[in-house]
Tab-separated table of C-alpha atoms and ligand atoms in Angstrom:
chain	number	residue	atom	x	y	z
A	1	MET	CA	-0.679	-24.186	14.866
A	2	GLU	CA	2.353	-25.063	12.787
A	3	SER	CA	3.911	-22.465	10.473
A	4	ILE	CA	6.909	-22.239	8.169
A	5	LYS	CA	9.070	-19.475	9.459
A	6	VAL	CA	12.309	-17.965	8.194
A	7	ILE	CA	14.113	-16.893	11.375
A	8	ALA	CA	17.025	-15.302	9.556
A	9	PRO	CA	18.614	-15.821	6.114
A	10	GLY	CA	19.308	-19.535	5.682
A	11	GLU	CA	17.317	-20.571	8.775
A	12	LEU	CA	13.898	-21.991	7.999
A	13	TRP	CA	11.852	-24.131	10.406
A	14	VAL	CA	8.413	-25.533	10.943
A	15	GLU	CA	7.503	-23.876	14.228
A	16	THR	CA	4.604	-24.445	16.634
A	17	LEU	CA	2.970	-21.125	17.495
A	18	PRO	CA	-0.235	-19.996	19.199
A	19	THR	CA	-3.115	-19.889	16.694
A	20	PRO	CA	-3.691	-16.163	15.990
A	21	GLN	CA	-6.989	-14.430	16.747
A	22	PRO	CA	-8.369	-12.202	13.973
A	23	ALA	CA	-8.214	-8.492	14.871
A	24	ALA	CA	-11.088	-6.105	14.131
A	25	GLY	CA	-11.833	-6.146	10.408
A	26	GLU	CA	-9.881	-9.368	9.852
A	27	VAL	CA	-10.771	-12.920	9.005
A	28	ARG	CA	-8.804	-16.016	9.961
A	29	VAL	CA	-8.145	-18.397	7.073
A	30	LYS	CA	-7.533	-22.089	7.706
A	31	VAL	CA	-5.065	-22.608	4.886
A	32	SER	CA	-5.593	-25.534	2.510
A	33	TYR	CA	-2.897	-25.048	-0.160
A	34	ALA	CA	-0.108	-22.540	-0.754
A	35	GLY	CA	2.261	-22.160	-3.701
A	36	ILE	CA	6.034	-21.717	-3.610
A	37	CYS	CA	7.334	-18.674	-5.505
A	38	GLY	CA	10.825	-17.498	-6.420
A	39	SER	CA	10.455	-14.666	-3.908
A	40	ASP	CA	10.009	-17.174	-1.040
A	41	LEU	CA	13.466	-18.483	-1.940
A	42	HIS	CA	14.833	-14.932	-1.956
A	43	ILE	CA	13.527	-14.425	1.581
A	44	TYR	CA	15.045	-17.746	2.655
A	45	HIS	CA	18.426	-16.858	1.142
A	46	GLY	CA	18.481	-13.257	2.362
A	47	SER	CA	18.302	-11.698	-1.119
A	48	HIS	CA	14.844	-10.140	-0.804
A	49	PRO	CA	15.010	-6.334	-0.650
A	50	PHE	CA	11.983	-5.660	1.610
A	51	VAL	CA	11.565	-8.500	4.110
A	52	LYS	CA	12.077	-8.193	7.866
A	53	TYR	CA	12.939	-11.328	9.868
A	54	PRO	CA	11.648	-13.458	11.464
A	55	ARG	CA	8.804	-14.035	9.036
A	56	ILE	CA	6.148	-16.640	8.272
A	57	ILE	CA	6.473	-16.671	4.474
A	58	GLY	CA	3.996	-17.502	1.677
A	59	HIS	CA	1.826	-15.137	-0.372
A	60	GLU	CA	0.044	-17.529	-2.756
A	61	PHE	CA	-2.614	-19.308	-0.707
A	62	ALA	CA	-6.230	-20.272	-0.240
A	63	GLY	CA	-8.389	-21.917	2.393
A	64	VAL	CA	-11.557	-21.568	4.432
A	65	ILE	CA	-12.544	-18.735	6.785
A	66	ASP	CA	-12.814	-20.279	10.271
A	67	ALA	CA	-13.054	-17.186	12.523
A	68	VAL	CA	-13.804	-13.474	12.146
A	69	GLY	CA	-12.746	-10.386	14.074
A	70	GLU	CA	-14.903	-7.576	15.428
A	71	GLY	CA	-17.083	-5.919	12.819
A	72	VAL	CA	-16.948	-8.825	10.349
A	73	SER	CA	-20.130	-10.801	9.638
A	74	THR	CA	-20.090	-14.335	11.071
A	75	ASP	CA	-21.790	-15.370	7.804
A	76	LYS	CA	-18.269	-15.458	6.380
A	77	ILE	CA	-17.313	-18.453	8.518
A	78	GLY	CA	-17.049	-21.492	6.251
A	79	GLN	CA	-16.484	-19.424	3.092
A	80	ARG	CA	-13.847	-20.816	0.697
A	81	VAL	CA	-11.463	-18.020	-0.172
A	82	SER	CA	-8.291	-17.078	-2.007
A	83	VAL	CA	-6.209	-14.351	-0.362
A	84	ASP	CA	-4.897	-11.297	-2.215
A	85	PRO	CA	-1.579	-10.542	-0.457
A	86	VAL	CA	-1.557	-6.828	-1.410
A	87	VAL	CA	-2.322	-4.617	1.609
A	88	SER	CA	-2.592	-0.887	0.827
A	89	CYS	CA	-3.265	2.240	2.894
A	90	GLY	CA	-6.147	3.638	0.837
A	91	HIS	CA	-5.192	7.322	0.997
A	92	CYS	CA	-1.725	7.954	-0.494
A	93	TYR	CA	-1.326	9.273	-4.069
A	94	PRO	CA	-1.267	5.895	-5.889
A	95	CYS	CA	-4.161	4.623	-3.736
A	96	SER	CA	-6.146	7.800	-4.442
A	97	ILE	CA	-5.881	7.280	-8.214
A	98	GLY	CA	-6.839	3.601	-8.053
A	99	ARG	CA	-3.292	2.164	-8.164
A	100	SER	CA	-3.240	0.635	-4.689
A	101	ASN	CA	-0.831	-2.178	-5.654
A	102	ILE	CA	1.957	0.406	-5.673
A	103	CYS	CA	0.815	2.085	-2.460
A	104	HIS	CA	3.450	4.191	-0.694
A	105	HIS	CA	2.872	2.052	2.405
A	106	LEU	CA	2.496	-1.255	0.561
A	107	GLN	CA	2.554	-4.370	2.693
A	108	VAL	CA	2.647	-7.817	1.146
A	109	VAL	CA	1.337	-10.777	3.136
A	110	GLY	CA	4.245	-13.208	3.578
A	111	VAL	CA	6.810	-10.418	3.134
A	112	HIS	CA	5.918	-7.491	5.410
A	113	ARG	CA	3.217	-9.361	7.372
A	114	GLU	CA	2.887	-12.968	8.528
A	115	GLY	CA	2.092	-15.128	5.527
A	116	GLY	CA	0.210	-18.164	4.345
A	117	PHE	CA	2.746	-20.993	4.854
A	118	SER	CA	0.876	-21.671	8.049
A	119	GLU	CA	-2.108	-23.674	9.220
A	120	PHE	CA	-3.880	-20.367	9.941
A	121	CYS	CA	-3.388	-16.801	8.695
A	122	CYS	CA	-5.290	-13.612	9.617
A	123	VAL	CA	-5.880	-11.041	6.866
A	124	PRO	CA	-8.090	-7.962	6.301
A	125	GLU	CA	-11.551	-9.251	5.355
A	126	GLN	CA	-11.622	-7.466	1.980
A	127	LEU	CA	-8.533	-9.386	0.842
A	128	ALA	CA	-10.190	-12.801	1.275
A	129	TYR	CA	-12.086	-13.337	-1.990
A	130	ALA	CA	-14.787	-16.011	-2.155
A	131	VAL	CA	-14.054	-18.615	-4.816
A	132	ALA	CA	-16.722	-20.248	-6.954
A	133	GLU	CA	-17.899	-23.793	-6.096
A	134	ASN	CA	-16.341	-25.254	-9.229
A	135	ILE	CA	-12.850	-23.999	-8.329
A	136	ASP	CA	-11.053	-26.690	-6.318
A	137	ALA	CA	-8.757	-25.890	-3.395
A	138	GLN	CA	-5.501	-26.286	-5.337
A	139	SER	CA	-6.721	-24.005	-8.121
A	140	ALA	CA	-7.779	-21.431	-5.523
A	141	ALA	CA	-4.131	-21.211	-4.432
A	142	MET	CA	-3.218	-20.384	-8.063
A	143	VAL	CA	-5.288	-17.185	-8.241
A	144	GLU	CA	-2.362	-15.045	-7.058
A	145	PRO	CA	0.166	-16.141	-9.720
A	146	PHE	CA	-2.495	-15.625	-12.413
A	147	SER	CA	-3.231	-12.187	-10.948
A	148	ILE	CA	0.365	-11.223	-11.841
A	149	ALA	CA	-0.326	-12.027	-15.498
A	150	ALA	CA	-3.737	-10.347	-15.273
A	151	ASN	CA	-2.157	-7.128	-14.032
A	152	MET	CA	0.565	-7.117	-16.685
A	153	LEU	CA	-1.921	-7.647	-19.508
A	154	ASN	CA	-4.406	-5.221	-18.000
A	155	ARG	CA	-1.650	-2.638	-18.278
A	156	THR	CA	-0.639	-3.439	-21.885
A	157	GLY	CA	-4.036	-4.475	-23.184
A	158	ALA	CA	-4.197	-7.396	-25.631
A	159	SER	CA	-6.546	-8.417	-28.440
A	160	ALA	CA	-7.070	-10.796	-31.344
A	161	ARG	CA	-5.064	-8.361	-33.506
A	162	ASP	CA	-1.895	-8.945	-31.492
A	163	VAL	CA	1.101	-11.002	-32.424
A	164	ALA	CA	2.492	-11.596	-28.932
A	165	LEU	CA	5.967	-12.708	-27.942
A	166	VAL	CA	6.673	-13.831	-24.376
A	167	TYR	CA	10.202	-14.204	-23.027
A	168	GLY	CA	10.444	-16.819	-20.259
A	169	ALA	CA	8.354	-19.956	-19.818
A	170	GLY	CA	8.623	-20.285	-16.054
A	171	PRO	CA	5.492	-20.270	-13.875
A	172	ILE	CA	4.940	-16.551	-14.497
A	173	GLY	CA	5.526	-16.698	-18.254
A	174	LEU	CA	3.126	-19.622	-18.514
A	175	THR	CA	0.338	-17.782	-16.673
A	176	VAL	CA	0.834	-14.975	-19.224
A	177	VAL	CA	0.664	-17.523	-22.057
A	178	GLN	CA	-2.582	-19.002	-20.739
A	179	VAL	CA	-4.218	-15.590	-20.293
A	180	LEU	CA	-3.073	-14.311	-23.709
A	181	LYS	CA	-4.648	-17.316	-25.410
A	182	GLY	CA	-7.576	-18.232	-23.181
A	183	VAL	CA	-8.793	-14.750	-22.278
A	184	TYR	CA	-7.544	-12.349	-24.946
A	185	GLY	CA	-7.322	-14.767	-27.903
A	186	VAL	CA	-4.235	-13.228	-29.473
A	187	LYS	CA	-3.709	-14.041	-33.154
A	188	GLN	CA	-0.264	-15.553	-32.751
A	189	LEU	CA	1.779	-16.366	-29.654
A	190	ILE	CA	5.526	-16.998	-29.701
A	191	VAL	CA	7.403	-18.041	-26.547
A	192	VAL	CA	11.164	-17.728	-26.110
A	193	ASP	CA	13.245	-19.537	-23.473
A	194	ARG	CA	16.654	-21.143	-23.167
A	195	LEU	CA	15.381	-24.470	-21.822
A	196	ASP	CA	13.638	-26.951	-24.111
A	197	SER	CA	11.694	-28.509	-21.239
A	198	ARG	CA	10.248	-25.106	-20.385
A	199	LEU	CA	9.374	-24.498	-24.055
A	200	GLN	CA	7.544	-27.819	-24.092
A	201	GLY	CA	5.495	-26.439	-21.191
A	202	ALA	CA	4.747	-23.327	-23.261
A	203	LEU	CA	3.382	-25.458	-26.116
A	204	GLU	CA	1.193	-27.369	-23.652
A	205	ASN	CA	-0.184	-24.082	-22.335
A	206	GLY	CA	-1.111	-22.542	-25.677
A	207	ALA	CA	1.996	-21.195	-27.459
A	208	ASP	CA	1.790	-21.419	-31.267
A	209	LYS	CA	5.542	-21.362	-31.771
A	210	VAL	CA	8.500	-21.710	-29.414
A	211	ILE	CA	12.086	-20.555	-29.903
A	212	ASN	CA	15.132	-21.630	-27.934
A	213	ASN	CA	17.203	-18.432	-28.007
A	214	SER	CA	20.330	-20.209	-26.784
A	215	GLU	CA	20.329	-22.008	-30.163
A	216	VAL	CA	18.554	-19.602	-32.513
A	217	ASP	CA	19.292	-15.899	-32.959
A	218	LEU	CA	15.863	-14.464	-32.235
A	219	VAL	CA	16.299	-11.135	-34.023
A	220	SER	CA	17.399	-12.797	-37.288
A	221	TRP	CA	14.730	-15.473	-37.047
A	222	LEU	CA	11.960	-12.906	-36.662
A	223	GLN	CA	13.340	-10.925	-39.614
A	224	GLU	CA	13.472	-14.037	-41.806
A	225	GLN	CA	9.909	-14.926	-40.877
A	226	GLN	CA	8.840	-11.272	-41.301
A	227	ILE	CA	7.281	-11.322	-37.857
A	228	ALA	CA	7.160	-8.103	-35.814
A	229	PRO	CA	5.451	-8.703	-32.472
A	230	THR	CA	2.881	-6.051	-31.547
A	231	LEU	CA	3.059	-7.077	-27.885
A	232	VAL	CA	6.254	-8.234	-26.145
A	233	ILE	CA	6.149	-9.454	-22.541
A	234	ASP	CA	9.345	-10.003	-20.585
A	235	ALA	CA	8.708	-12.734	-18.024
A	236	ALA	CA	12.345	-13.909	-18.050
A	237	CYS	CA	13.669	-10.613	-16.743
A	238	HIS	CA	17.276	-10.626	-17.797
A	239	PRO	CA	18.339	-6.973	-18.276
A	240	SER	CA	19.365	-7.664	-21.912
A	241	ILE	CA	15.781	-8.469	-22.843
A	242	PHE	CA	14.318	-4.967	-22.493
A	243	ALA	CA	16.786	-3.697	-25.104
A	244	GLN	CA	16.045	-6.547	-27.489
A	245	ALA	CA	12.303	-6.074	-27.014
A	246	THR	CA	12.557	-2.504	-28.325
A	247	GLU	CA	14.414	-3.852	-31.357
A	248	ILE	CA	11.938	-6.575	-32.309
A	249	ALA	CA	8.655	-4.808	-31.494
A	250	ALA	CA	6.398	-3.631	-34.332
A	251	PRO	CA	5.649	0.072	-34.797
A	252	ALA	CA	3.049	1.090	-32.197
A	253	GLY	CA	4.002	-2.015	-30.236
A	254	ARG	CA	3.725	-2.395	-26.461
A	255	ILE	CA	6.335	-3.868	-24.160
A	256	GLY	CA	5.456	-5.293	-20.741
A	257	LEU	CA	8.208	-5.667	-18.147
A	258	MET	CA	7.615	-8.028	-15.243
A	259	GLY	CA	10.960	-8.335	-13.492
A	260	PHE	CA	13.149	-6.521	-11.008
A	261	PRO	CA	16.733	-6.786	-12.273
A	262	ALA	CA	19.005	-4.264	-10.577
A	263	GLU	CA	21.423	-4.076	-13.516
A	264	THR	CA	21.286	-1.396	-16.211
A	265	SER	CA	19.452	-2.147	-19.466
A	266	SER	CA	21.043	-0.580	-22.578
A	267	VAL	CA	17.935	0.556	-24.412
A	268	VAL	CA	18.446	2.469	-27.647
A	269	GLN	CA	15.970	5.326	-27.475
A	270	ARG	CA	15.769	5.543	-31.277
A	271	PHE	CA	13.763	2.302	-31.387
A	272	LEU	CA	11.321	3.639	-28.831
A	273	ASN	CA	10.730	6.903	-30.631
A	274	ALA	CA	10.966	5.767	-34.250
A	275	LYS	CA	8.257	3.169	-33.591
A	276	GLU	CA	6.380	5.089	-30.871
A	277	LEU	CA	6.617	2.093	-28.561
A	278	THR	CA	4.913	2.070	-25.170
A	279	VAL	CA	6.616	0.446	-22.198
A	280	PHE	CA	4.545	-0.803	-19.255
A	281	ALA	CA	5.860	-1.993	-15.930
A	282	SER	CA	3.750	-4.161	-13.645
A	283	ARG	CA	3.923	-5.094	-9.985
A	284	LEU	CA	1.719	-7.541	-8.092
A	285	ASN	CA	-1.966	-6.960	-8.908
A	286	ASN	CA	-4.463	-4.169	-8.611
A	287	LYS	CA	-7.635	-5.789	-7.203
A	288	LEU	CA	-7.795	-8.375	-9.969
A	289	PHE	CA	-8.699	-11.426	-7.860
A	290	PRO	CA	-12.388	-11.287	-8.881
A	291	THR	CA	-11.343	-11.153	-12.550
A	292	VAL	CA	-9.041	-14.169	-12.219
A	293	ILE	CA	-11.632	-16.107	-10.194
A	294	ASP	CA	-14.151	-15.513	-13.027
A	295	TRP	CA	-11.630	-16.731	-15.613
A	296	MET	CA	-11.086	-19.910	-13.601
A	297	ALA	CA	-14.765	-20.508	-12.970
A	298	SER	CA	-15.544	-20.162	-16.673
A	299	GLY	CA	-12.666	-22.415	-17.781
A	300	LYS	CA	-10.702	-19.729	-19.651
A	301	ILE	CA	-7.517	-20.604	-17.747
A	302	GLN	CA	-6.313	-24.015	-16.535
A	303	PRO	CA	-4.429	-23.772	-13.228
A	304	HIS	CA	-3.827	-27.531	-12.983
A	305	ARG	CA	-1.631	-27.441	-16.087
A	306	LEU	CA	0.870	-25.417	-14.066
A	307	ILE	CA	0.876	-27.497	-10.870
A	308	SER	CA	3.707	-30.004	-11.170
A	309	HIS	CA	4.109	-31.109	-7.528
A	310	CYS	CA	2.314	-31.057	-4.198
A	311	PHE	CA	3.969	-31.786	-0.822
A	312	ASP	CA	2.722	-31.954	2.753
A	313	PHE	CA	3.998	-28.713	4.303
A	314	HIS	CA	6.249	-30.575	6.740
A	315	ALA	CA	8.342	-31.522	3.677
A	316	ILE	CA	9.118	-27.855	2.979
A	317	GLN	CA	12.879	-28.438	2.689
A	318	GLN	CA	12.389	-31.143	0.087
A	319	ALA	CA	9.905	-28.935	-1.801
A	320	LEU	CA	12.205	-25.894	-1.767
A	321	ASN	CA	15.145	-27.998	-2.835
A	322	LEU	CA	13.278	-29.410	-5.829
A	323	PHE	CA	11.979	-25.958	-6.789
A	324	GLU	CA	15.409	-24.411	-6.576
A	325	THR	CA	17.668	-27.068	-8.051
A	326	ASN	CA	15.487	-28.622	-10.734
A	327	PRO	CA	13.529	-25.973	-12.661
A	328	MET	CA	13.421	-28.317	-15.644
A	329	ALA	CA	11.390	-30.852	-13.659
A	330	CYS	CA	8.918	-28.533	-11.991
A	331	CYS	CA	6.605	-25.624	-12.487
A	332	LYS	CA	4.330	-24.595	-9.608
A	333	VAL	CA	5.019	-26.541	-6.409
A	334	LEU	CA	2.181	-26.507	-3.855
A	335	LEU	CA	2.240	-27.179	-0.117
A	336	ARG	CA	-0.762	-28.851	1.505
A	337	PHE	CA	-1.727	-27.530	4.958
A	338	SER	CA	-5.158	-29.115	5.347
A	339	GLU	CA	-7.869	-30.871	3.387
A	340	GLU	CA	-10.951	-28.751	2.849
B	1	NAI	P1	11.642	-18.619	-13.482
B	1	NAI	O1	13.062	-18.368	-13.164
B	1	NAI	O2	11.015	-19.920	-13.108
B	1	NAI	O3	11.430	-18.467	-15.078
B	1	NAI	C1	12.202	-17.630	-15.874
B	1	NAI	C2	12.391	-18.318	-17.231
B	1	NAI	O4	13.089	-17.424	-18.074
B	1	NAI	C3	13.215	-19.604	-17.140
B	1	NAI	O5	12.518	-20.660	-17.783
B	1	NAI	C4	14.526	-19.233	-17.843
B	1	NAI	O6	15.080	-20.334	-18.549
B	1	NAI	C5	14.077	-18.136	-18.795
B	1	NAI	N1	15.132	-17.197	-19.166
B	1	NAI	C6	16.073	-16.614	-18.355
B	1	NAI	N2	16.848	-15.789	-19.076
B	1	NAI	C7	16.404	-15.836	-20.356
B	1	NAI	C8	16.793	-15.207	-21.562
B	1	NAI	N3	17.824	-14.341	-21.593
B	1	NAI	N4	16.111	-15.495	-22.678
B	1	NAI	C9	15.058	-16.343	-22.651
B	1	NAI	N5	14.638	-16.971	-21.547
B	1	NAI	C10	15.317	-16.731	-20.414
B	1	NAI	O7	10.831	-17.399	-12.881
B	1	NAI	P2	9.245	-17.126	-12.706
B	1	NAI	O8	8.812	-17.570	-11.358
B	1	NAI	O9	8.500	-17.604	-13.891
B	1	NAI	O10	9.268	-15.535	-12.657
B	1	NAI	C11	9.707	-14.791	-13.767
B	1	NAI	C12	9.989	-13.367	-13.393
B	1	NAI	O11	8.796	-12.730	-13.000
B	1	NAI	C13	11.000	-13.170	-12.242
B	1	NAI	O12	11.992	-12.266	-12.670
B	1	NAI	C14	10.180	-12.568	-11.137
B	1	NAI	O13	10.919	-11.620	-10.391
B	1	NAI	C15	9.083	-11.894	-11.913
B	1	NAI	N6	7.861	-11.719	-11.129
B	1	NAI	C16	7.254	-10.514	-11.219
B	1	NAI	C17	6.144	-10.248	-10.501
B	1	NAI	C18	5.490	-8.936	-10.629
B	1	NAI	O14	4.703	-8.599	-9.755
B	1	NAI	N7	5.732	-8.172	-11.657
B	1	NAI	C19	5.569	-11.242	-9.587
B	1	NAI	C20	6.212	-12.528	-9.646
B	1	NAI	C21	7.340	-12.733	-10.385
B	2	MN	MN1	4.554	-15.224	-6.125
B	3	ZN	ZN1	-1.600	3.869	-0.208
């Protein structure tokens, strides 16, 4: 099989490797499509905190089960699946209270284990979720990015009473936008970004109002409009945003943080306490693939609106280059490994 492997920071090749055999309890997935994520670039450039090299990357992927290991029913062969990359131990403290996505021994497929930028990938059988007939192969590869939004909003909760404000209209911000509108039906949805092209994408995905905060002072604008968001989601993840979120949130508001900046955020505690704000952090997803698959099958979310490009996987360098250097021209970039 051919796989995309990062040998060391800055060294990425398409390599021919023996096709792996599924171990006991595993299935082998013949990959159809896989999505490129910012974290794949971090692994490539050596700025990912957890990865060990060499590594076959890719954690957003789908395909068809073509072999099973010992103890797995052969009925699964031929099943169309999307793979949850979150591997947990099942018995540590977070696992024992149903928070397995932050397992003490967390392993992420494509980071700690060989990933899905490969013609074949073996994963524990319970992580390969069957996708409904009406979900096409490209959409199936989009379940993972939507699971990130699903987890964030599962943490904060959202409802038709919410005035929501989302910072960042990149791929992650736009999955949040789609879920806030299509699933939770929030009353009003404002999206803030510094790039007009990205804000255009937010409007196309369900935002009611967009603000370019490199041109407009957001705090003053909200005051003038007498808008106090009840739910603020930071999907842009600059450390200044957390502080501003506490300033603009309504009393009893919730703030959802999605990013991993290492810099200090200067939050004024008075805003938190005076308004009794609740801050939620979110990482990966906690067994939400079935939820996202249901949303897709019932048309509540539209994965194709986020897919801007698709390349044959041999063109990985071209795909990475586009993704990295031209964020204004692309959203989710997919790699094709096989036709279903
Ligand atoms: P991206 O870089 O494509 O999008 C970020 C957007 O935020 C861009 O459009 C940018 O113009 C905008 N932005 C940056 N600074 C801003 C500011 N100060 N004000 C307003 N807008 C600003 O990134 P992507 O792929 O959408 O991911 C977003 C974040 O989500 C990343 O920080 C990533 O680490 C995080 N993430 C978190 C996950 C989790 O499990 N919690 C999983 C995946 C991504
Ligand atoms: Mn990702
Ligand atoms: Zn655990």
